[in-house]
Tab-separated table of C-alpha atoms in Angstrom:
chain	number	residue	atom	x	y	z
D	13	MET	CA	-4.645	-17.604	124.449
D	14	LYS	CA	-1.564	-19.863	125.433
D	15	ILE	CA	-0.386	-21.405	122.453
D	16	THR	CA	2.187	-24.266	122.480
D	17	VAL	CA	4.101	-24.674	119.251
D	18	ILE	CA	6.071	-28.118	118.601
D	19	THR	CA	8.508	-28.211	115.865
D	20	GLY	CA	9.940	-31.305	114.318
D	21	SER	CA	12.811	-30.273	112.345
D	22	PRO	CA	16.493	-31.038	113.066
D	23	HIS	CA	17.572	-27.620	111.195
D	24	LYS	CA	17.558	-24.584	113.201
D	25	ASN	CA	17.146	-22.120	110.367
D	26	GLY	CA	15.196	-24.469	107.993
D	27	THR	CA	11.978	-24.194	105.900
D	28	SER	CA	9.787	-25.068	108.584
D	29	SER	CA	11.500	-23.061	111.163
D	30	LEU	CA	10.760	-20.024	109.134
D	31	LEU	CA	7.075	-21.059	109.232
D	32	ALA	CA	7.238	-21.362	112.776
D	33	ASP	CA	8.932	-17.945	113.438
D	34	GLU	CA	6.177	-16.511	111.042
D	35	PHE	CA	3.141	-18.267	112.791
D	36	ILE	CA	4.701	-17.138	116.121
D	37	ARG	CA	5.100	-13.471	115.003
D	38	GLY	CA	1.537	-13.453	113.854
D	39	ALA	CA	0.156	-15.139	117.053
D	40	THR	CA	2.351	-12.670	119.346
D	41	GLU	CA	0.978	-9.564	117.452
D	42	SER	CA	-2.553	-10.701	118.335
D	43	GLY	CA	-1.595	-10.875	121.944
D	44	HIS	CA	-1.182	-14.567	122.347
D	45	THR	CA	1.555	-16.197	124.747
D	46	ILE	CA	3.748	-18.683	123.042
D	47	PHE	CA	5.613	-21.616	124.182
D	48	ARG	CA	7.865	-23.060	121.679
D	49	PHE	CA	9.370	-26.605	121.904
D	50	ASP	CA	11.773	-27.774	119.335
D	51	SER	CA	11.479	-31.460	119.530
D	52	ALA	CA	14.822	-32.267	117.688
D	53	PHE	CA	16.888	-30.293	120.032
D	54	GLU	CA	15.314	-31.718	123.241
D	55	ASP	CA	16.091	-34.906	124.965
D	56	VAL	CA	12.908	-36.807	124.494
D	57	LYS	CA	12.887	-40.628	124.488
D	58	PRO	CA	10.106	-42.832	122.942
D	59	CYS	CA	6.884	-44.192	124.932
D	60	LEU	CA	7.776	-47.586	126.334
D	61	GLY	CA	3.882	-48.458	126.136
D	62	CYS	CA	4.309	-49.689	129.686
D	63	ASP	CA	0.856	-48.164	130.845
D	64	LYS	CA	2.373	-47.346	134.213
D	65	CYS	CA	1.160	-43.783	133.709
D	66	ARG	CA	-2.390	-44.984	133.748
D	67	LYS	CA	-1.893	-46.825	136.997
D	68	SER	CA	0.374	-44.381	138.921
D	69	GLY	CA	-0.321	-41.019	137.402
D	70	ALA	CA	3.285	-40.474	136.380
D	71	CYS	CA	5.420	-41.238	133.455
D	72	VAL	CA	8.464	-43.540	134.033
D	73	ARG	CA	10.641	-41.345	131.643
D	74	LYS	CA	12.373	-38.484	133.143
D	75	ASP	CA	13.332	-36.284	130.352
D	76	ALA	CA	12.291	-32.975	128.455
D	77	MET	CA	8.641	-33.844	128.442
D	78	GLU	CA	8.429	-32.874	132.039
D	79	LYS	CA	8.838	-29.340	131.063
D	80	LEU	CA	6.398	-29.885	127.990
D	81	TYR	CA	3.625	-31.523	129.800
D	82	PRO	CA	2.310	-28.466	131.736
D	83	GLU	CA	2.443	-26.649	128.614
D	84	LEU	CA	0.257	-29.000	126.931
D	85	ILE	CA	-2.249	-29.308	129.643
D	86	GLU	CA	-2.593	-25.506	129.954
D	87	ALA	CA	-2.346	-24.644	126.393
D	88	ASN	CA	-5.585	-23.142	124.574
D	89	ALA	CA	-3.993	-24.163	121.338
D	90	ILE	CA	-1.393	-26.931	120.327
D	91	VAL	CA	0.477	-26.286	116.850
D	92	PHE	CA	2.657	-28.652	115.025
D	93	VAL	CA	5.362	-27.354	112.637
D	94	MET	CA	7.631	-29.894	110.747
D	95	PRO	CA	8.992	-31.045	107.490
D	96	VAL	CA	7.528	-34.122	105.974
D	97	TYR	CA	10.087	-37.182	106.210
D	98	TYR	CA	9.165	-40.163	104.231
D	99	PHE	CA	5.491	-39.095	103.886
D	100	GLY	CA	4.996	-38.730	107.631
D	101	MET	CA	6.430	-36.550	110.481
D	102	PRO	CA	10.024	-36.664	111.679
D	103	ALA	CA	10.557	-39.277	114.169
D	104	GLN	CA	11.995	-36.705	116.606
D	105	ILE	CA	8.137	-35.141	116.678
D	106	LYS	CA	6.568	-38.376	116.454
D	107	THR	CA	8.440	-39.339	119.745
D	108	VAL	CA	6.733	-36.328	121.372
D	109	ILE	CA	3.365	-36.985	120.182
D	110	ASP	CA	3.671	-40.668	121.274
D	111	ARG	CA	4.446	-39.295	124.903
D	112	PHE	CA	1.007	-37.546	124.841
D	113	TYR	CA	-0.283	-40.797	126.315
D	114	PHE	CA	0.365	-40.041	129.692
D	115	PRO	CA	-1.419	-36.585	130.043
D	116	GLU	CA	-3.923	-37.355	127.145
D	117	SER	CA	-7.136	-37.163	129.210
D	118	LYS	CA	-6.032	-33.687	130.549
D	119	MET	CA	-5.390	-32.513	126.959
D	120	LYS	CA	-8.585	-33.331	125.430
D	121	GLY	CA	-11.279	-30.922	124.188
D	122	GLY	CA	-11.424	-27.138	124.207
D	123	ARG	CA	-8.615	-26.406	122.279
D	124	LYS	CA	-7.571	-25.488	118.808
D	125	THR	CA	-4.888	-26.990	116.670
D	126	ALA	CA	-3.078	-26.190	113.463
D	127	LEU	CA	-0.407	-27.930	111.179
D	128	LEU	CA	2.449	-26.133	109.300
D	129	ALA	CA	4.403	-28.527	107.032
D	130	THR	CA	7.033	-28.328	104.400
D	131	ALA	CA	8.148	-30.766	101.679
D	132	TYR	CA	10.667	-30.717	99.013
D	133	SER	CA	8.048	-32.484	96.483
D	134	PRO	CA	5.836	-30.079	94.692
D	135	HIS	CA	3.061	-32.527	94.780
D	136	ASN	CA	0.312	-32.150	96.925
D	137	GLU	CA	0.116	-35.810	97.519
D	138	ILE	CA	3.242	-35.578	99.638
D	139	MET	CA	1.195	-34.158	102.345
D	140	THR	CA	-1.999	-36.553	102.455
D	141	SER	CA	-0.878	-38.905	104.830
D	142	LEU	CA	0.520	-36.434	107.231
D	143	VAL	CA	-2.660	-34.463	106.866
D	144	ALA	CA	-4.748	-37.505	107.464
D	145	GLN	CA	-2.902	-38.396	110.577
D	146	TYR	CA	-3.203	-34.858	111.855
D	147	GLN	CA	-6.825	-34.773	111.240
D	148	GLN	CA	-7.173	-38.186	113.158
D	149	VAL	CA	-5.274	-36.896	116.197
D	150	ALA	CA	-7.413	-33.739	116.235
D	151	ASP	CA	-10.538	-35.658	116.039
D	152	TRP	CA	-9.407	-38.085	118.879
D	153	MET	CA	-8.121	-35.033	121.091
D	154	GLY	CA	-11.430	-33.249	120.253
D	155	TRP	CA	-9.379	-30.071	118.936
D	156	ALA	CA	-10.700	-27.684	116.492
D	157	ASN	CA	-8.561	-27.426	113.474
D	158	ALA	CA	-7.663	-23.661	113.240
D	159	GLY	CA	-5.882	-24.030	109.718
D	160	MET	CA	-3.047	-25.586	107.909
D	161	VAL	CA	-0.121	-24.423	105.728
D	162	LEU	CA	1.200	-26.959	103.517
D	163	ALA	CA	4.320	-25.846	102.021
D	164	THR	CA	5.064	-28.047	99.001
D	165	GLY	CA	8.039	-27.443	96.670
D	166	CYS	CA	10.014	-26.060	99.527
D	167	GLY	CA	13.280	-28.273	99.879
D	168	ALA	CA	15.660	-25.226	101.032
D	169	ARG	CA	15.401	-22.070	103.009
D	170	ASP	CA	15.658	-20.130	99.606
D	171	ASP	CA	12.606	-21.833	98.143
D	172	ILE	CA	10.438	-21.151	101.003
D	173	GLU	CA	11.505	-17.555	101.375
D	174	HIS	CA	10.328	-16.875	97.768
D	175	SER	CA	6.925	-18.484	98.230
D	176	GLN	CA	3.808	-17.257	99.864
D	177	PHE	CA	3.847	-19.792	102.626
D	178	PRO	CA	5.689	-17.506	105.282
D	179	GLU	CA	2.841	-14.961	104.801
D	180	GLN	CA	0.242	-17.680	105.246
D	181	ALA	CA	1.917	-18.793	108.371
D	182	PHE	CA	2.005	-15.311	109.756
D	183	ALA	CA	-1.601	-14.917	108.904
D	184	LEU	CA	-2.573	-17.983	110.689
D	185	GLY	CA	-0.909	-17.138	113.747
D	186	LYS	CA	-2.633	-13.631	113.618
D	187	ARG	CA	-6.210	-15.238	113.527
D	188	MET	CA	-5.785	-17.884	115.930
K	7	MET	CA	-14.314	-58.806	107.378
K	8	ASP	CA	-12.232	-55.760	106.897
K	9	GLU	CA	-9.000	-56.495	108.580
K	10	ASN	CA	-7.178	-58.158	105.598
K	11	HIS	CA	-8.009	-55.992	102.505
K	12	SER	CA	-6.716	-56.910	99.180
K	13	SER	CA	-4.573	-54.083	98.016
K	14	ASN	CA	-6.919	-52.666	95.433
K	15	THR	CA	-9.763	-52.533	97.717
K	16	ILE	CA	-8.124	-50.635	100.455
K	17	GLU	CA	-6.215	-48.400	98.203
K	18	GLY	CA	-9.232	-47.133	96.502
K	19	TYR	CA	-11.057	-46.789	99.952
K	20	SER	CA	-8.380	-44.977	101.782
K	21	ARG	CA	-7.276	-42.739	99.079
K	22	ARG	CA	-11.047	-41.514	98.832
K	23	GLN	CA	-11.000	-41.085	102.672
K	24	VAL	CA	-7.678	-39.290	102.460
K	25	LEU	CA	-8.840	-36.887	99.966
K	26	GLN	CA	-11.898	-36.180	102.174
K	27	LEU	CA	-9.620	-35.675	105.241
K	28	ALA	CA	-7.259	-33.386	103.186
K	29	GLY	CA	-10.123	-31.247	102.240
K	30	GLY	CA	-10.111	-32.200	98.576
K	31	VAL	CA	-6.376	-31.532	98.009
K	32	VAL	CA	-5.908	-32.279	94.204
K	33	VAL	CA	-3.617	-35.397	93.754
K	34	THR	CA	-0.999	-35.847	91.342
K	35	LEU	CA	-0.133	-39.570	91.403
K	36	LEU	CA	3.449	-39.987	92.645
K	37	GLY	CA	3.207	-43.387	90.989
K	38	SER	CA	3.688	-41.809	87.496
K	39	THR	CA	6.411	-39.595	88.551
K	40	LEU	CA	8.494	-41.550	91.190
K	41	GLY	CA	8.431	-45.098	90.085
K	42	ASN	CA	5.797	-47.618	90.324
K	43	GLY	CA	6.605	-50.942	92.446
K	44	MET	CA	4.089	-52.972	90.684
K	45	ALA	CA	6.362	-53.328	87.571
K	46	PHE	CA	8.245	-55.813	89.794
K	47	ALA	CA	5.338	-57.909	90.719
K	48	ALA	CA	6.851	-61.211	89.474
K	49	LEU	CA	10.411	-60.753	90.578
K	50	ASN	CA	10.863	-63.591	93.001
K	51	GLY	CA	8.363	-66.267	91.552
K	52	ASP	CA	8.718	-69.292	93.627
K	53	LYS	CA	12.205	-68.532	94.846
K	54	LYS	CA	13.137	-68.916	98.552
K	55	MET	CA	13.418	-65.331	99.959
K	56	LYS	CA	15.135	-63.481	102.456
K	57	ILE	CA	12.750	-61.498	104.295
K	58	VAL	CA	13.896	-58.696	106.707
K	59	ILE	CA	11.093	-57.815	109.523
K	60	LEU	CA	11.331	-54.459	111.201
K	61	THR	CA	9.123	-54.398	114.134
K	62	GLY	CA	8.234	-51.087	116.004
K	63	SER	CA	6.776	-52.116	119.411
K	64	PRO	CA	8.623	-51.627	122.729
K	65	HIS	CA	6.524	-54.762	124.091
K	66	GLU	CA	8.536	-57.964	123.656
K	67	LYS	CA	5.206	-60.124	123.996
K	68	GLY	CA	2.707	-57.779	122.899
K	69	THR	CA	-0.104	-57.746	120.382
K	70	SER	CA	2.285	-56.904	117.358
K	71	ALA	CA	4.972	-59.247	118.691
K	72	LEU	CA	2.491	-62.123	118.226
K	73	LEU	CA	1.391	-61.439	114.704
K	74	THR	CA	5.222	-61.219	113.889
K	75	ASP	CA	5.936	-64.731	115.587
K	76	GLU	CA	2.951	-66.039	113.497
K	77	PHE	CA	3.971	-64.558	110.520
K	78	ILE	CA	7.498	-65.811	110.937
K	79	ALA	CA	6.274	-69.338	111.609
K	80	GLY	CA	4.229	-69.198	108.425
K	81	ALA	CA	7.198	-68.087	106.132
K	82	LYS	CA	9.703	-70.112	107.821
K	83	GLY	CA	7.368	-73.177	106.931
K	84	LYS	CA	7.684	-72.249	103.193
K	85	GLY	CA	11.461	-72.158	103.551
K	86	HIS	CA	12.124	-68.441	103.438
K	87	THR	CA	15.001	-66.917	105.570
K	88	ILE	CA	13.955	-64.449	108.298
K	89	VAL	CA	16.184	-61.553	109.562
K	90	ARG	CA	14.235	-59.644	112.443
K	91	PHE	CA	15.067	-56.296	113.892
K	92	ASP	CA	12.914	-55.350	116.910
K	93	THR	CA	13.837	-51.490	116.424
K	94	ALA	CA	12.533	-50.341	119.906
K	95	PHE	CA	15.410	-52.505	121.359
K	96	GLU	CA	18.201	-51.157	119.115
K	97	GLN	CA	20.214	-47.990	119.591
K	98	ILE	CA	19.290	-45.911	116.490
K	99	GLY	CA	19.635	-42.088	116.245
K	100	PRO	CA	17.012	-39.998	114.389
K	101	CYS	CA	18.059	-38.520	111.171
K	102	ARG	CA	19.665	-34.920	111.366
K	103	ALA	CA	18.860	-34.077	107.755
K	104	CYS	CA	22.518	-32.854	107.686
K	105	TYR	CA	23.088	-34.264	104.253
K	106	TYR	CA	26.478	-35.807	105.219
K	107	CYS	CA	25.389	-38.931	103.517
K	108	ASP	CA	25.027	-37.188	100.142
K	109	SER	CA	28.594	-36.441	99.993
K	110	HIS	CA	29.926	-39.692	101.804
K	111	ASP	CA	28.544	-42.210	99.442
K	112	GLY	CA	25.404	-42.985	101.409
K	113	GLN	CA	27.207	-43.414	104.792
K	114	CYS	CA	25.501	-41.574	107.673
K	115	PHE	CA	27.690	-39.886	110.124
K	116	GLN	CA	25.897	-41.808	112.853
K	117	ARG	CA	27.498	-45.258	114.032
K	118	ASP	CA	24.457	-47.297	115.415
K	119	ALA	CA	22.205	-50.335	114.695
K	120	MET	CA	21.519	-48.811	111.078
K	121	ASP	CA	24.963	-50.109	110.204
K	122	LYS	CA	23.577	-53.817	110.522
K	123	ILE	CA	20.030	-52.914	109.430
K	124	LEU	CA	20.539	-51.163	106.178
K	125	PRO	CA	22.693	-53.802	104.416
K	126	GLU	CA	19.932	-56.553	105.318
K	127	VAL	CA	17.183	-54.333	103.885
K	128	LEU	CA	19.299	-53.591	100.720
K	129	SER	CA	19.801	-57.406	100.204
K	130	ALA	CA	16.375	-58.433	101.073
K	131	ASP	CA	13.686	-59.917	98.624
K	132	MET	CA	10.953	-58.831	101.168
K	133	ILE	CA	10.623	-56.046	103.855
K	134	VAL	CA	7.720	-56.442	106.389
K	135	LEU	CA	6.920	-53.482	108.597
K	136	VAL	CA	5.168	-54.315	111.795
K	137	THR	CA	3.978	-51.851	114.361
K	138	PRO	CA	1.417	-51.056	117.155
K	139	ILE	CA	-0.533	-47.896	116.310
K	140	TYR	CA	0.443	-44.856	118.343
K	141	TYR	CA	-1.561	-41.981	117.389
K	142	TYR	CA	-2.680	-43.177	114.249
K	143	ASN	CA	0.644	-44.167	112.816
K	144	MET	CA	3.767	-46.138	113.196
K	145	SER	CA	5.662	-46.019	116.568
K	146	ALA	CA	8.314	-43.455	116.748
K	147	GLN	CA	10.751	-46.189	117.279
K	148	LEU	CA	9.986	-47.591	113.690
K	149	LYS	CA	9.774	-44.044	112.151
K	150	VAL	CA	13.290	-43.554	113.142
K	151	VAL	CA	14.343	-46.444	110.891
K	152	ILE	CA	12.198	-45.175	108.071
K	153	ASP	CA	13.745	-41.815	108.299
K	154	ARG	CA	17.353	-43.195	108.409
K	155	PHE	CA	16.619	-44.672	104.961
K	156	ARG	CA	17.689	-41.399	103.729
K	157	ALA	CA	21.387	-42.185	103.721
K	158	LYS	CA	20.660	-45.013	101.222
K	159	ARG	CA	17.686	-43.300	99.340
K	160	ASP	CA	19.237	-43.919	95.861
K	161	ALA	CA	20.212	-47.515	96.712
K	162	MET	CA	16.507	-48.183	98.175
K	163	ARG	CA	14.964	-46.743	95.103
K	164	ALA	CA	17.119	-48.912	92.754
K	165	HIS	CA	16.354	-52.108	94.973
K	166	PRO	CA	12.953	-53.672	94.069
K	167	MET	CA	11.657	-55.901	96.670
K	168	LYS	CA	8.102	-57.418	97.999
K	169	SER	CA	6.715	-55.775	100.899
K	170	ALA	CA	3.907	-56.038	103.651
K	171	PHE	CA	2.372	-54.061	106.441
K	172	ILE	CA	1.184	-55.308	109.679
K	173	ALA	CA	-0.215	-53.281	112.469
K	174	THR	CA	-2.225	-53.524	115.543
K	175	CYS	CA	-4.402	-51.000	117.437
K	176	GLY	CA	-6.864	-50.550	120.407
K	177	GLY	CA	-9.491	-48.643	118.311
K	178	SER	CA	-12.354	-50.314	116.599
K	179	ALA	CA	-13.368	-47.604	114.363
K	180	GLU	CA	-13.606	-48.247	110.514
K	181	TRP	CA	-11.171	-45.451	110.218
K	182	SER	CA	-8.556	-46.460	112.595
K	183	MET	CA	-6.081	-47.514	110.228
K	184	ASP	CA	-6.635	-44.761	107.614
K	185	GLY	CA	-3.815	-42.511	108.649
K	186	VAL	CA	-1.174	-45.398	108.563
K	187	ASP	CA	-2.587	-46.952	105.533
K	188	ALA	CA	-2.295	-43.775	103.588
K	189	HIS	CA	1.334	-43.535	104.842
K	190	TYR	CA	2.111	-47.089	103.554
K	191	ARG	CA	0.450	-46.420	100.233
K	192	CYS	CA	2.564	-43.371	99.816
K	193	LEU	CA	5.911	-45.267	100.611
K	194	LEU	CA	4.776	-47.912	97.953
K	195	LYS	CA	4.783	-45.149	95.501
K	196	TYR	CA	8.081	-43.805	96.268
K	197	LEU	CA	9.806	-47.029	96.753
K	198	PRO	CA	9.870	-49.908	94.234
K	199	TRP	CA	8.118	-52.269	96.669
K	200	ASP	CA	5.789	-54.737	95.443
K	201	ASP	CA	2.991	-54.954	97.981
K	202	GLN	CA	1.979	-58.444	99.157
K	203	GLY	CA	-0.760	-57.072	101.312
K	204	VAL	CA	-1.617	-55.717	104.692
K	205	LEU	CA	-3.001	-57.112	108.046
K	206	TYR	CA	-4.638	-54.620	110.183
K	207	ALA	CA	-5.704	-56.226	113.760
K	208	LYS	CA	-8.176	-53.567	115.294
K	209	LYS	CA	-9.804	-53.608	118.787
K	210	VAL	CA	-6.597	-55.470	120.161
K	211	TYR	CA	-5.238	-53.460	123.119
K	212	ALA	CA	-3.472	-56.190	125.035
K	213	ARG	CA	-1.992	-59.639	124.382
K	214	LYS	CA	-5.177	-61.383	125.752
K	215	ASP	CA	-7.352	-59.511	123.222
K	216	ILE	CA	-5.480	-60.509	120.175
K	217	GLU	CA	-4.973	-64.063	121.357
K	218	ALA	CA	-8.956	-64.426	121.347
K	219	THR	CA	-9.187	-63.229	117.927
K	220	GLY	CA	-8.300	-64.858	114.356
K	221	TYR	CA	-5.705	-62.411	113.725
K	222	PRO	CA	-2.780	-64.654	114.758
K	223	ASP	CA	-3.817	-67.350	112.229
K	224	LYS	CA	-4.267	-64.752	109.616
K	225	ALA	CA	-0.811	-63.528	110.295
K	226	LYS	CA	0.669	-67.142	109.951
K	227	GLU	CA	-1.523	-67.918	106.860
K	228	PHE	CA	0.068	-64.515	105.318
K	229	GLY	CA	3.518	-65.807	105.875
K	230	GLN	CA	2.461	-69.157	104.468
K	231	ARG	CA	1.153	-67.870	101.187
K	232	LEU	CA	4.444	-65.966	100.294
């Protein structure tokens, strides 16, 4: 499969990037091809809601989404990896997801998806609103949820390195 | 009608929904550990308030802008002062989670529109978040602002105020607002905000759609009852 992994963290070696690395290691071992897009390190501007894409077939924004769009359309799986900021996804990855609007019809159906998220809080409720949104997006796009790794209690790299979550991320990648 | 729930109704409903969506994740209520805004319910009484409105739409004359205008008309009529920031038209960089603010007295390293927004929020009696729904939650433009609350997180948690949430979406499903509502409910458990209600306008994709509904009147009434 072709798997597109979209990360949301501004930390290059943070908690969620470890999950991304482990997921990718597992998926690569199973023979899948990976395209990784680190939202926080790319130039992506927010959707203007101008609807011009629906009329002209092109987004008016010219930025890093131009390289992501083909990878979204051709992917067999789209995987989201991020820390939780204020009970939701970081603005950096939400900016990317809002821009799905243009190629949306070409991205619908026939794909798998997965969510790997980290949070400082040890309480499971920290994940509920992100998971709700993830499930709604998956339903809307017609994607099958391949699994979730919800790494609570992981505020820093040291926390997650001593948890079972990297292993779960590897296993999820492996069984994609 | 389900577009203007009382807090209790929608909280019970959405939590149940969210639990279902989350596959039965066991919940420890953050309300008991992180502070509960309801303790401040009677804070303002009949006092004239400063209301800070943060909108998230990139449309100057869209559906949520109309609800904002009507809400403001209602609230101004009651003598409240309005400070409005249309975040999609402001220059605001995303939080880099560098923790510079932790060692610089809550000051972010970024110099942008948050320099004017945060002092207003921290001196407000009420905060109102208004957004169109993009992929089941607030627009990225508004989420940038929420993430940047991080620099003032202690001050935010020490500043009780009233709050409201207004959202518009094209979808008409019963569950269209579940994701964003779950998000707002979580914010209410973390921040000492006293929820005054939500207004969720569904099935309004464009301006002409919402103009033909009762939502603008509801927004005005919402402002008037503060």
